Coordinates of C-alpha atoms in Angstrom, one line a residue:
M1 CA -9.5 -72.7 -36.2
Q2 CA -11.1 -70.5 -33.6
V3 CA -7.8 -69.4 -31.9
L4 CA -6.2 -68.4 -35.2
K5 CA -9.4 -66.4 -36.2
S6 CA -9.2 -64.6 -32.9
I7 CA -5.4 -64.0 -33.4
K8 CA -6.1 -62.6 -36.8
N9 CA -8.7 -60.1 -35.4
V10 CA -6.3 -59.1 -32.6
S11 CA -3.4 -58.7 -35.2
V12 CA -5.5 -56.5 -37.5
A13 CA -6.7 -54.5 -34.5
L14 CA -3.1 -53.9 -33.4
L15 CA -2.4 -52.5 -36.9
V16 CA -5.4 -50.1 -36.5
V17 CA -4.0 -49.0 -33.2
M18 CA -0.6 -48.2 -34.7
L19 CA -2.3 -45.9 -37.1
C20 CA -4.8 -44.2 -34.9
G21 CA -4.4 -40.5 -34.6
C22 CA -3.5 -40.0 -38.2
E23 CA -6.4 -38.3 -40.1
S24 CA -5.2 -39.7 -43.4
W25 CA -6.2 -43.2 -42.3
L26 CA -9.9 -42.3 -42.0
D27 CA -10.7 -43.0 -45.6
L28 CA -8.8 -46.3 -45.8
K29 CA -10.8 -49.4 -46.7
P30 CA -11.0 -51.8 -43.7
I31 CA -8.7 -54.4 -45.2
D32 CA -5.8 -55.7 -43.1
R33 CA -3.4 -55.8 -46.2
V34 CA -4.1 -52.1 -47.0
L35 CA -3.3 -51.2 -43.4
E36 CA -0.2 -53.3 -43.4
D37 CA 1.1 -51.8 -46.7
Q38 CA 0.5 -48.2 -45.4
L39 CA 2.1 -48.9 -42.1
Y40 CA 5.3 -50.3 -43.5
E41 CA 5.9 -47.7 -46.1
T42 CA 8.1 -45.7 -43.8
E43 CA 10.7 -46.3 -41.1
E44 CA 8.4 -44.5 -38.7
G45 CA 5.8 -47.1 -39.4
F46 CA 8.1 -49.9 -38.4
K47 CA 8.9 -48.0 -35.1
Q48 CA 5.3 -47.6 -34.4
S49 CA 4.6 -51.3 -35.0
L50 CA 7.4 -52.3 -32.7
T51 CA 6.2 -49.9 -30.1
G52 CA 2.8 -51.3 -30.4
V53 CA 4.0 -54.8 -29.4
Y54 CA 5.7 -53.4 -26.3
V55 CA 2.5 -51.4 -25.5
E56 CA 0.3 -54.5 -25.7
L57 CA 2.6 -56.4 -23.3
N58 CA 1.0 -54.2 -20.6
Q59 CA -2.4 -55.9 -21.0
R60 CA -3.8 -57.4 -17.8
T61 CA -3.8 -60.7 -19.6
L62 CA -0.1 -60.5 -19.9
Y63 CA 2.7 -58.6 -18.0
G64 CA 0.2 -55.9 -16.8
G65 CA -1.4 -58.5 -14.7
D66 CA -1.4 -62.3 -15.0
L67 CA 2.2 -62.8 -15.9
M68 CA 3.5 -60.3 -13.4
F69 CA 1.8 -60.1 -10.1
R70 CA -1.5 -61.9 -10.5
M71 CA -1.9 -65.5 -12.0
V72 CA 1.7 -66.7 -11.8
E73 CA 2.2 -65.3 -8.3
I74 CA -1.0 -67.0 -7.2
L75 CA 0.3 -70.2 -8.6
A76 CA 3.5 -69.7 -6.5
Q77 CA 1.3 -69.5 -3.4
R78 CA 2.4 -65.8 -2.7
Y79 CA -1.0 -64.7 -1.2
N80 CA -3.7 -65.9 1.2
L81 CA -6.6 -66.3 -1.1
S82 CA -8.1 -69.8 -0.4
S83 CA -11.7 -68.4 0.0
I84 CA -11.8 -65.8 -2.8
G85 CA -13.6 -66.7 -6.0
T86 CA -11.6 -67.8 -9.0
Y87 CA -8.5 -67.3 -7.0
K88 CA -9.2 -70.4 -5.0
E89 CA -9.4 -72.4 -8.3
W90 CA -5.9 -71.1 -9.3
I91 CA -4.5 -71.9 -5.8
A92 CA -5.8 -75.5 -6.2
Y93 CA -4.4 -75.7 -9.7
N94 CA -7.8 -76.6 -11.0
Y95 CA -7.1 -75.9 -14.7
S96 CA -10.4 -77.5 -15.7
D97 CA -12.4 -74.7 -14.0
D98 CA -14.3 -72.7 -16.7
D99 CA -13.0 -69.3 -15.5
V100 CA -9.4 -70.7 -15.3
K101 CA -9.6 -72.2 -18.8
A102 CA -10.9 -68.9 -20.2
S103 CA -7.9 -67.0 -18.7
I104 CA -5.5 -69.6 -20.0
D105 CA -7.1 -69.4 -23.4
A106 CA -6.9 -65.5 -23.4
L107 CA -3.3 -65.6 -22.5
W108 CA -2.4 -68.1 -25.2
Q109 CA -4.3 -66.1 -27.9
K110 CA -2.8 -62.8 -26.9
M111 CA 0.8 -64.0 -26.8
Y112 CA 0.6 -65.7 -30.2
S113 CA -1.0 -62.6 -31.7
L114 CA 1.9 -60.5 -30.6
I115 CA 4.3 -63.2 -32.0
M116 CA 2.4 -62.9 -35.3
N117 CA 2.9 -59.2 -35.3
C118 CA 6.6 -59.5 -34.6
N119 CA 6.8 -62.0 -37.6
K120 CA 4.8 -59.6 -39.8
L121 CA 7.1 -56.7 -38.9
M122 CA 10.3 -58.8 -39.7
E123 CA 8.9 -60.0 -43.0
N124 CA 8.2 -56.5 -44.1
A125 CA 11.5 -55.3 -42.9
D126 CA 13.2 -57.8 -45.1
S127 CA 11.4 -56.8 -48.2
R128 CA 11.7 -53.0 -47.5
K129 CA 15.2 -52.5 -46.2
D130 CA 15.5 -49.4 -48.3
V131 CA 13.3 -47.4 -45.9
F132 CA 15.7 -47.7 -43.0
T133 CA 18.4 -45.2 -42.1
G134 CA 21.5 -45.7 -40.1
D135 CA 21.5 -48.9 -38.1
N136 CA 17.7 -48.8 -37.5
Y137 CA 17.0 -52.0 -39.5
N138 CA 19.3 -54.0 -37.2
L139 CA 17.9 -52.4 -34.0
I140 CA 14.2 -52.8 -35.0
Y141 CA 14.7 -56.3 -36.3
G142 CA 16.9 -57.4 -33.4
E143 CA 14.3 -56.2 -30.8
A144 CA 11.4 -58.0 -32.8
L145 CA 13.4 -61.3 -32.7
A146 CA 14.0 -60.9 -29.1
L147 CA 10.4 -60.2 -28.3
R148 CA 9.4 -63.4 -30.3
A149 CA 11.9 -65.4 -28.3
M150 CA 10.7 -63.9 -25.0
L151 CA 7.1 -64.6 -25.7
H152 CA 7.7 -68.2 -26.8
F153 CA 10.0 -68.7 -23.7
D154 CA 7.3 -67.7 -21.3
L155 CA 4.7 -69.8 -23.2
L156 CA 7.1 -72.7 -22.8
R157 CA 7.5 -72.1 -19.0
L158 CA 3.7 -72.2 -18.6
F159 CA 2.6 -74.9 -21.2
G160 CA 5.7 -77.0 -21.4
P161 CA 6.7 -80.0 -19.3
V162 CA 9.0 -79.7 -16.3
Y163 CA 12.2 -79.4 -18.4
K164 CA 14.6 -80.8 -15.8
T165 CA 12.9 -84.3 -16.0
N166 CA 11.2 -84.3 -19.4
P167 CA 12.9 -82.0 -21.9
E168 CA 11.6 -84.1 -24.9
G169 CA 8.0 -83.7 -23.7
L170 CA 5.6 -82.0 -26.2
S171 CA 5.1 -78.3 -25.4
I172 CA 4.1 -75.5 -27.7
C173 CA 4.5 -74.5 -31.3
Y174 CA 7.2 -72.1 -32.3
N175 CA 5.9 -69.6 -34.9
K176 CA 8.6 -68.1 -37.2
K177 CA 6.4 -67.0 -40.0
F178 CA 3.3 -64.8 -40.2
S179 CA 0.5 -67.2 -40.9
Y180 CA -3.0 -67.9 -39.8
Q181 CA -2.3 -71.6 -40.0
G182 CA -1.0 -73.4 -36.9
S183 CA 2.5 -74.9 -36.8
N184 CA 3.4 -78.2 -35.2
I185 CA 3.6 -78.7 -31.5
L186 CA 7.3 -79.3 -30.6
P187 CA 9.3 -81.1 -27.9
A188 CA 10.3 -78.6 -25.3
S189 CA 14.1 -79.0 -26.3
E190 CA 13.3 -78.0 -29.8
V191 CA 11.5 -74.9 -28.6
I192 CA 14.5 -74.0 -26.4
D193 CA 16.8 -74.3 -29.4
N194 CA 14.5 -71.9 -31.5
I195 CA 14.5 -69.5 -28.6
L196 CA 18.3 -69.5 -28.3
D197 CA 18.7 -69.2 -32.1
D198 CA 16.4 -66.1 -32.1
L199 CA 18.3 -64.6 -29.2
K200 CA 21.7 -65.1 -30.6
K201 CA 20.7 -63.5 -33.9
A202 CA 19.2 -60.6 -31.9
E203 CA 22.4 -60.2 -30.0
E204 CA 24.3 -60.0 -33.3
L205 CA 21.9 -57.4 -34.7
L206 CA 22.1 -55.3 -31.6
V207 CA 25.9 -55.2 -31.5
N208 CA 25.7 -51.4 -32.3
D209 CA 23.0 -50.6 -29.7
P210 CA 23.9 -47.4 -28.0
V211 CA 23.3 -49.0 -24.6
I212 CA 26.7 -50.6 -25.0
T213 CA 28.6 -47.3 -25.2
E214 CA 26.3 -44.8 -23.5
G215 CA 24.2 -47.0 -21.2
P216 CA 20.4 -47.1 -21.0
R217 CA 20.1 -43.3 -21.0
N218 CA 16.8 -43.3 -19.0
T219 CA 16.0 -39.7 -19.4
T220 CA 14.0 -38.0 -22.2
A221 CA 15.8 -35.9 -24.8
S222 CA 15.3 -32.1 -24.8
D223 CA 14.3 -32.1 -28.4
G224 CA 11.7 -34.8 -27.8
N225 CA 13.4 -37.4 -30.0
N226 CA 13.8 -40.4 -27.7
D227 CA 14.3 -43.1 -30.4
L228 CA 17.6 -44.3 -28.9
R229 CA 17.1 -43.2 -25.4
L230 CA 15.2 -45.0 -22.5
R231 CA 16.7 -48.2 -23.6
T232 CA 15.5 -50.0 -20.5
F233 CA 12.1 -49.9 -22.0
R234 CA 13.3 -52.0 -24.9
L235 CA 14.8 -55.5 -25.2
N236 CA 18.3 -53.9 -25.7
Y237 CA 21.6 -55.7 -26.2
Y238 CA 22.2 -56.3 -22.4
A239 CA 18.6 -57.5 -21.9
V240 CA 19.0 -60.0 -24.7
Q241 CA 22.1 -61.4 -23.0
A242 CA 20.3 -61.6 -19.7
L243 CA 17.4 -63.3 -21.3
M244 CA 19.8 -65.8 -22.9
A245 CA 21.3 -66.5 -19.4
R246 CA 17.8 -67.1 -18.1
V247 CA 16.9 -69.5 -20.9
Y248 CA 20.3 -71.4 -20.5
L249 CA 19.6 -71.8 -16.8
Y250 CA 16.1 -73.1 -17.4
A251 CA 17.4 -75.6 -19.9
G252 CA 20.0 -76.9 -17.5
R253 CA 22.9 -75.5 -19.5
D254 CA 24.7 -74.1 -16.5
E255 CA 28.0 -73.5 -18.1
D256 CA 26.5 -71.3 -20.9
A257 CA 24.3 -69.6 -18.3
L258 CA 27.3 -68.8 -16.2
I259 CA 29.3 -67.4 -19.1
M260 CA 26.4 -65.1 -20.2
A261 CA 25.6 -63.9 -16.6
R262 CA 29.1 -63.1 -15.9
K263 CA 29.1 -60.7 -18.8
L264 CA 26.3 -58.8 -17.2
V265 CA 27.9 -58.8 -13.8
E266 CA 31.0 -57.3 -15.2
I267 CA 29.1 -54.3 -16.7
Q268 CA 26.8 -53.7 -13.8
P269 CA 28.9 -51.0 -12.1
K270 CA 29.2 -49.0 -15.1
W271 CA 25.6 -49.0 -16.5
Y272 CA 23.3 -50.5 -13.9
P273 CA 24.3 -49.2 -10.5
F274 CA 22.6 -50.6 -7.4
V275 CA 19.7 -48.4 -6.0
S276 CA 20.8 -45.9 -3.5
Y277 CA 19.8 -46.0 0.2
N278 CA 18.3 -42.6 -0.1
A279 CA 16.2 -43.5 -3.1
I280 CA 14.4 -46.3 -1.3
M281 CA 14.8 -45.6 2.4
E282 CA 14.9 -41.9 3.0
S283 CA 12.6 -40.6 0.2
S284 CA 9.1 -39.6 1.1
N285 CA 6.6 -42.4 0.7
K286 CA 5.3 -41.1 -2.6
K287 CA 8.7 -40.8 -4.1
K288 CA 10.4 -44.0 -3.2
D289 CA 12.0 -46.0 -6.1
R290 CA 10.5 -49.2 -5.1
V291 CA 11.2 -50.9 -8.5
F292 CA 15.0 -50.3 -8.0
S293 CA 14.9 -48.7 -11.5
T294 CA 18.6 -48.3 -11.9
E295 CA 19.1 -52.0 -11.7
V296 CA 16.5 -53.0 -14.3
L297 CA 17.9 -54.4 -17.6
F298 CA 14.5 -54.4 -19.3
G299 CA 11.1 -53.3 -18.1
L300 CA 7.8 -52.1 -19.5
E301 CA 6.5 -48.5 -19.5
N302 CA 3.1 -48.8 -18.0
K303 CA 1.5 -45.4 -17.5
Q304 CA -1.3 -47.1 -15.5
R305 CA 1.1 -48.7 -13.0
G306 CA -0.6 -47.0 -10.1
D307 CA -3.8 -48.8 -11.0
I308 CA -2.1 -52.1 -10.2
F309 CA -1.9 -50.9 -6.6
T310 CA -5.3 -49.5 -6.4
D311 CA -7.0 -52.5 -8.1
Y312 CA -5.2 -55.3 -6.3
F313 CA -2.9 -54.2 -3.3
T314 CA -4.4 -51.2 -1.6
P315 CA -5.8 -51.6 2.0
E316 CA -8.8 -49.6 0.8
L317 CA -10.1 -52.7 -1.0
D318 CA -13.0 -54.4 0.8
N319 CA -12.3 -57.8 -0.7
G320 CA -10.0 -59.5 -3.3
I321 CA -6.8 -57.9 -2.0
L322 CA -3.6 -59.7 -2.9
A323 CA -1.5 -60.1 0.2
P324 CA 0.4 -62.8 2.2
T325 CA -0.2 -63.6 5.8
N326 CA 2.1 -61.9 8.3
T327 CA 3.5 -65.3 9.1
S328 CA 4.4 -66.2 5.6
L329 CA 5.9 -62.7 5.1
L330 CA 8.1 -63.0 8.1
N331 CA 9.2 -66.5 7.1
I332 CA 10.5 -65.0 3.9
F333 CA 12.5 -62.1 5.6
L334 CA 13.3 -64.1 8.7
S335 CA 15.0 -62.0 11.4
E336 CA 16.4 -59.5 8.8
N337 CA 13.2 -57.8 7.9
T338 CA 13.9 -54.5 9.8
S339 CA 17.1 -53.8 7.9
D340 CA 16.2 -55.3 4.5
W341 CA 15.4 -52.5 2.0
R342 CA 12.8 -54.9 0.4
F343 CA 10.7 -55.0 3.5
T344 CA 9.9 -51.7 5.2
P345 CA 9.3 -49.6 2.1
F346 CA 7.3 -52.3 0.4
W347 CA 5.3 -53.9 3.2
I348 CA 3.3 -51.3 5.1
K349 CA 0.7 -51.9 7.9
P350 CA -2.6 -50.2 7.1
D351 CA -3.6 -47.4 9.3
N352 CA -7.3 -47.6 8.6
G353 CA -7.9 -50.6 10.9
K354 CA -9.3 -52.7 8.1
Y355 CA -6.5 -55.4 7.8
S356 CA -4.0 -56.7 10.3
F357 CA -1.5 -57.9 7.6
R358 CA 0.9 -55.7 5.7
C359 CA 0.0 -54.5 2.3
F360 CA 2.3 -54.5 -0.8
H361 CA 3.3 -51.1 -2.1
K362 CA 5.8 -51.8 -4.9
Y363 CA 3.5 -50.6 -7.6
E364 CA 2.0 -47.6 -5.7
A365 CA 1.9 -44.5 -7.8
T366 CA 4.7 -42.0 -7.1
E367 CA 4.7 -38.2 -7.1
A368 CA 8.1 -38.2 -8.6
T369 CA 8.8 -35.9 -11.6
D370 CA 10.9 -38.7 -13.2
P371 CA 8.5 -40.5 -15.6
F372 CA 11.1 -43.4 -15.9
Y373 CA 10.8 -45.2 -12.6
S374 CA 7.3 -43.9 -12.1
Y375 CA 6.0 -46.0 -15.0
L376 CA 8.6 -48.9 -14.9
V377 CA 7.5 -52.4 -14.4
P378 CA 10.6 -54.7 -14.1
M379 CA 11.0 -57.6 -16.5
I380 CA 14.7 -58.5 -16.0
R381 CA 16.9 -57.3 -13.2
I382 CA 20.7 -57.2 -12.9
S383 CA 20.3 -59.0 -9.5
E384 CA 19.1 -62.1 -11.3
M385 CA 22.5 -62.3 -13.0
F386 CA 24.3 -62.3 -9.8
Y387 CA 22.0 -65.1 -8.6
I388 CA 22.6 -67.2 -11.8
V389 CA 26.4 -66.8 -11.3
A390 CA 26.0 -67.9 -7.6
E391 CA 24.0 -70.9 -8.7
T392 CA 26.1 -72.2 -11.6
T393 CA 29.7 -71.4 -10.6
S394 CA 31.9 -74.2 -9.0
D395 CA 33.8 -71.5 -7.2
E396 CA 32.3 -71.1 -3.8
A397 CA 34.1 -67.9 -3.2
E398 CA 32.6 -66.4 -6.5
A399 CA 29.1 -67.6 -5.4
R400 CA 29.5 -66.0 -2.0
A401 CA 30.9 -62.8 -3.5
C402 CA 27.7 -62.5 -5.8
L403 CA 25.3 -63.1 -3.0
N404 CA 27.2 -60.6 -0.7
Q405 CA 27.1 -58.0 -3.4
I406 CA 23.3 -58.1 -3.4
R407 CA 23.0 -58.4 0.4
R408 CA 25.2 -55.2 0.9
N409 CA 22.9 -53.4 -1.5
R410 CA 19.8 -54.5 0.3
G411 CA 20.9 -53.3 3.7
L412 CA 22.0 -56.7 4.9
I413 CA 25.3 -57.8 6.5
A414 CA 27.5 -59.8 4.1
F415 CA 28.3 -63.5 4.9
E416 CA 31.7 -64.0 6.5
D417 CA 34.3 -66.0 4.5
T418 CA 34.3 -68.6 7.2
E419 CA 30.6 -68.7 7.7
M420 CA 28.9 -71.9 6.5
I421 CA 26.0 -71.1 4.1
D422 CA 23.7 -73.3 2.0
I423 CA 23.9 -71.4 -1.2
Q424 CA 20.8 -73.1 -2.8
Q425 CA 18.8 -72.2 0.4
V426 CA 20.0 -68.6 0.2
L427 CA 19.1 -68.4 -3.4
K428 CA 15.5 -69.6 -2.7
E429 CA 15.1 -67.0 0.0
E430 CA 16.5 -64.3 -2.4
Y431 CA 14.1 -65.3 -5.2
M432 CA 11.2 -65.0 -2.7
K433 CA 12.3 -61.5 -1.5
E434 CA 13.7 -60.0 -4.7
F435 CA 11.0 -60.8 -7.2
F436 CA 7.8 -60.4 -5.2
G437 CA 5.1 -59.2 -7.6
E438 CA 7.3 -59.8 -10.7
G439 CA 6.2 -63.4 -11.6
Q440 CA 9.4 -65.2 -11.3
L441 CA 9.0 -67.6 -8.3
F442 CA 6.6 -70.0 -9.9
Y443 CA 9.1 -70.4 -12.8
Y444 CA 11.9 -70.9 -10.2
Y445 CA 10.0 -73.7 -8.5
K446 CA 9.2 -75.4 -11.8
R447 CA 12.7 -75.1 -13.1
L448 CA 14.0 -77.0 -9.9
N449 CA 11.0 -79.3 -10.0
A450 CA 10.4 -78.6 -6.4
S451 CA 8.2 -81.3 -5.0
T452 CA 6.7 -78.9 -2.3
I453 CA 6.2 -75.1 -1.9
P454 CA 4.9 -73.3 1.1
A455 CA 1.1 -72.8 1.0
G456 CA -0.1 -69.2 1.0
D457 CA -2.5 -69.7 3.8
D458 CA 0.1 -71.0 6.2
S459 CA -1.4 -74.6 6.1
G460 CA 1.8 -76.3 5.5
D461 CA 3.4 -77.3 2.2
V462 CA 1.6 -77.9 -1.1
M463 CA 2.6 -81.0 -3.0
M464 CA 3.6 -80.2 -6.5
N465 CA 3.9 -82.3 -9.7
E466 CA 4.0 -81.8 -13.5
A467 CA 0.3 -81.6 -13.7
K468 CA 0.4 -78.5 -11.5
Y469 CA 3.3 -77.0 -13.2
K470 CA 2.0 -77.4 -16.7
F471 CA -1.0 -75.6 -18.2
P472 CA -3.1 -77.8 -20.5
L473 CA -3.3 -76.5 -24.1
P474 CA -6.5 -74.4 -24.5
D475 CA -9.6 -76.1 -25.9
S476 CA -9.6 -73.9 -29.0
E477 CA -6.1 -75.2 -29.8
T478 CA -6.8 -78.9 -29.1
D479 CA -10.1 -78.9 -30.9
Y480 CA -8.4 -77.6 -34.0
R481 CA -5.6 -80.2 -33.8
N482 CA -8.0 -83.0 -33.3

């Protein structure tokens, strides 16, 4: 099976990456079993292996590109790209195009290779519990479980059917063991059950996560030992709960989603304060906290984050720039654009005369001395939990209160108690504003089975259906199974 051979190569390569920099490894035989045994001899080796998975998530094929600001945002019609190379094939949902198929195949292989590495880590952890100190077995194992669940969930959201209308449709395989043999393709509902099972186990294992009693502690330690610090860069206890809320919502289990999201809303003031006005509006351009770092439950540490801006969003690009039209941007922010904190600091008119539209500066490199928000790429935000409560509660006052909490902390006027509002329409507008460049809008449309979405080139609405919402399985996978 071609895909599994490729996954094996990537898996072994990741083990090598974990061991690089150690001179004692230079004389090892190039056999993956030897590398594995050496890596997992110590607790430090397990930590390195887990860190390696987080690092690999930053690949441009995954959350350093396609699953964050590029492919899934193009599918959501975020940008005006109708005449630009392969992008126009993505905009047309032409999944049979050779370049598009290659991107889909690369994504599939990379995600399953990281799932294999999580499984290998957990299998070794179970057989070598004696190497762990304190609560580190539970923390490492819990994070690996959560990573496995998260990767499968995003695979499901891409390759699975529209869950709202077809939960029993075939989707993806759920790999729980380290194996180079493929497992069965499962109905979407069974994949959801497996995801939730992993997340519940992860939540139990992370019950002593220091994030619960000390918060994310997003500063480095003076002695250089940051093992239990910077918890926002890890799938910590609260991030696992937030991911569960997201999964429940996707699966239409609104009551469960509400219960979980309320837990996060409750702890928000203590550990995840809303970004301050000064941090985003009054700081100099190169020091603005455009990722709203204090509100991020889980994010990736991407030390090349500034390259995202220079490679895709800077007005210095001659072509291929990712940007919406002025009309679509103003349609998102409506008449509130001048006061919304998510507009002025993010959307800047170029002064070089090259483009008439505004350019997106969320990922522009900062000059801040704080490495936390300088490298942070958001994966799950606390604001999403407020939106989930607003969407799933039957109490209109609670929904309004959650929406108003976000509005007040985005520079907007709160809705009056007597003001008539369409909560679902407000939520749609919030998803369009809050998560720009973070890859969530396409999944939002798919979850609701939206029949139309606004076209990125202002040509009207794009008609949507399951064929457009669902990636076909890669040829390497179907060829193997046939």
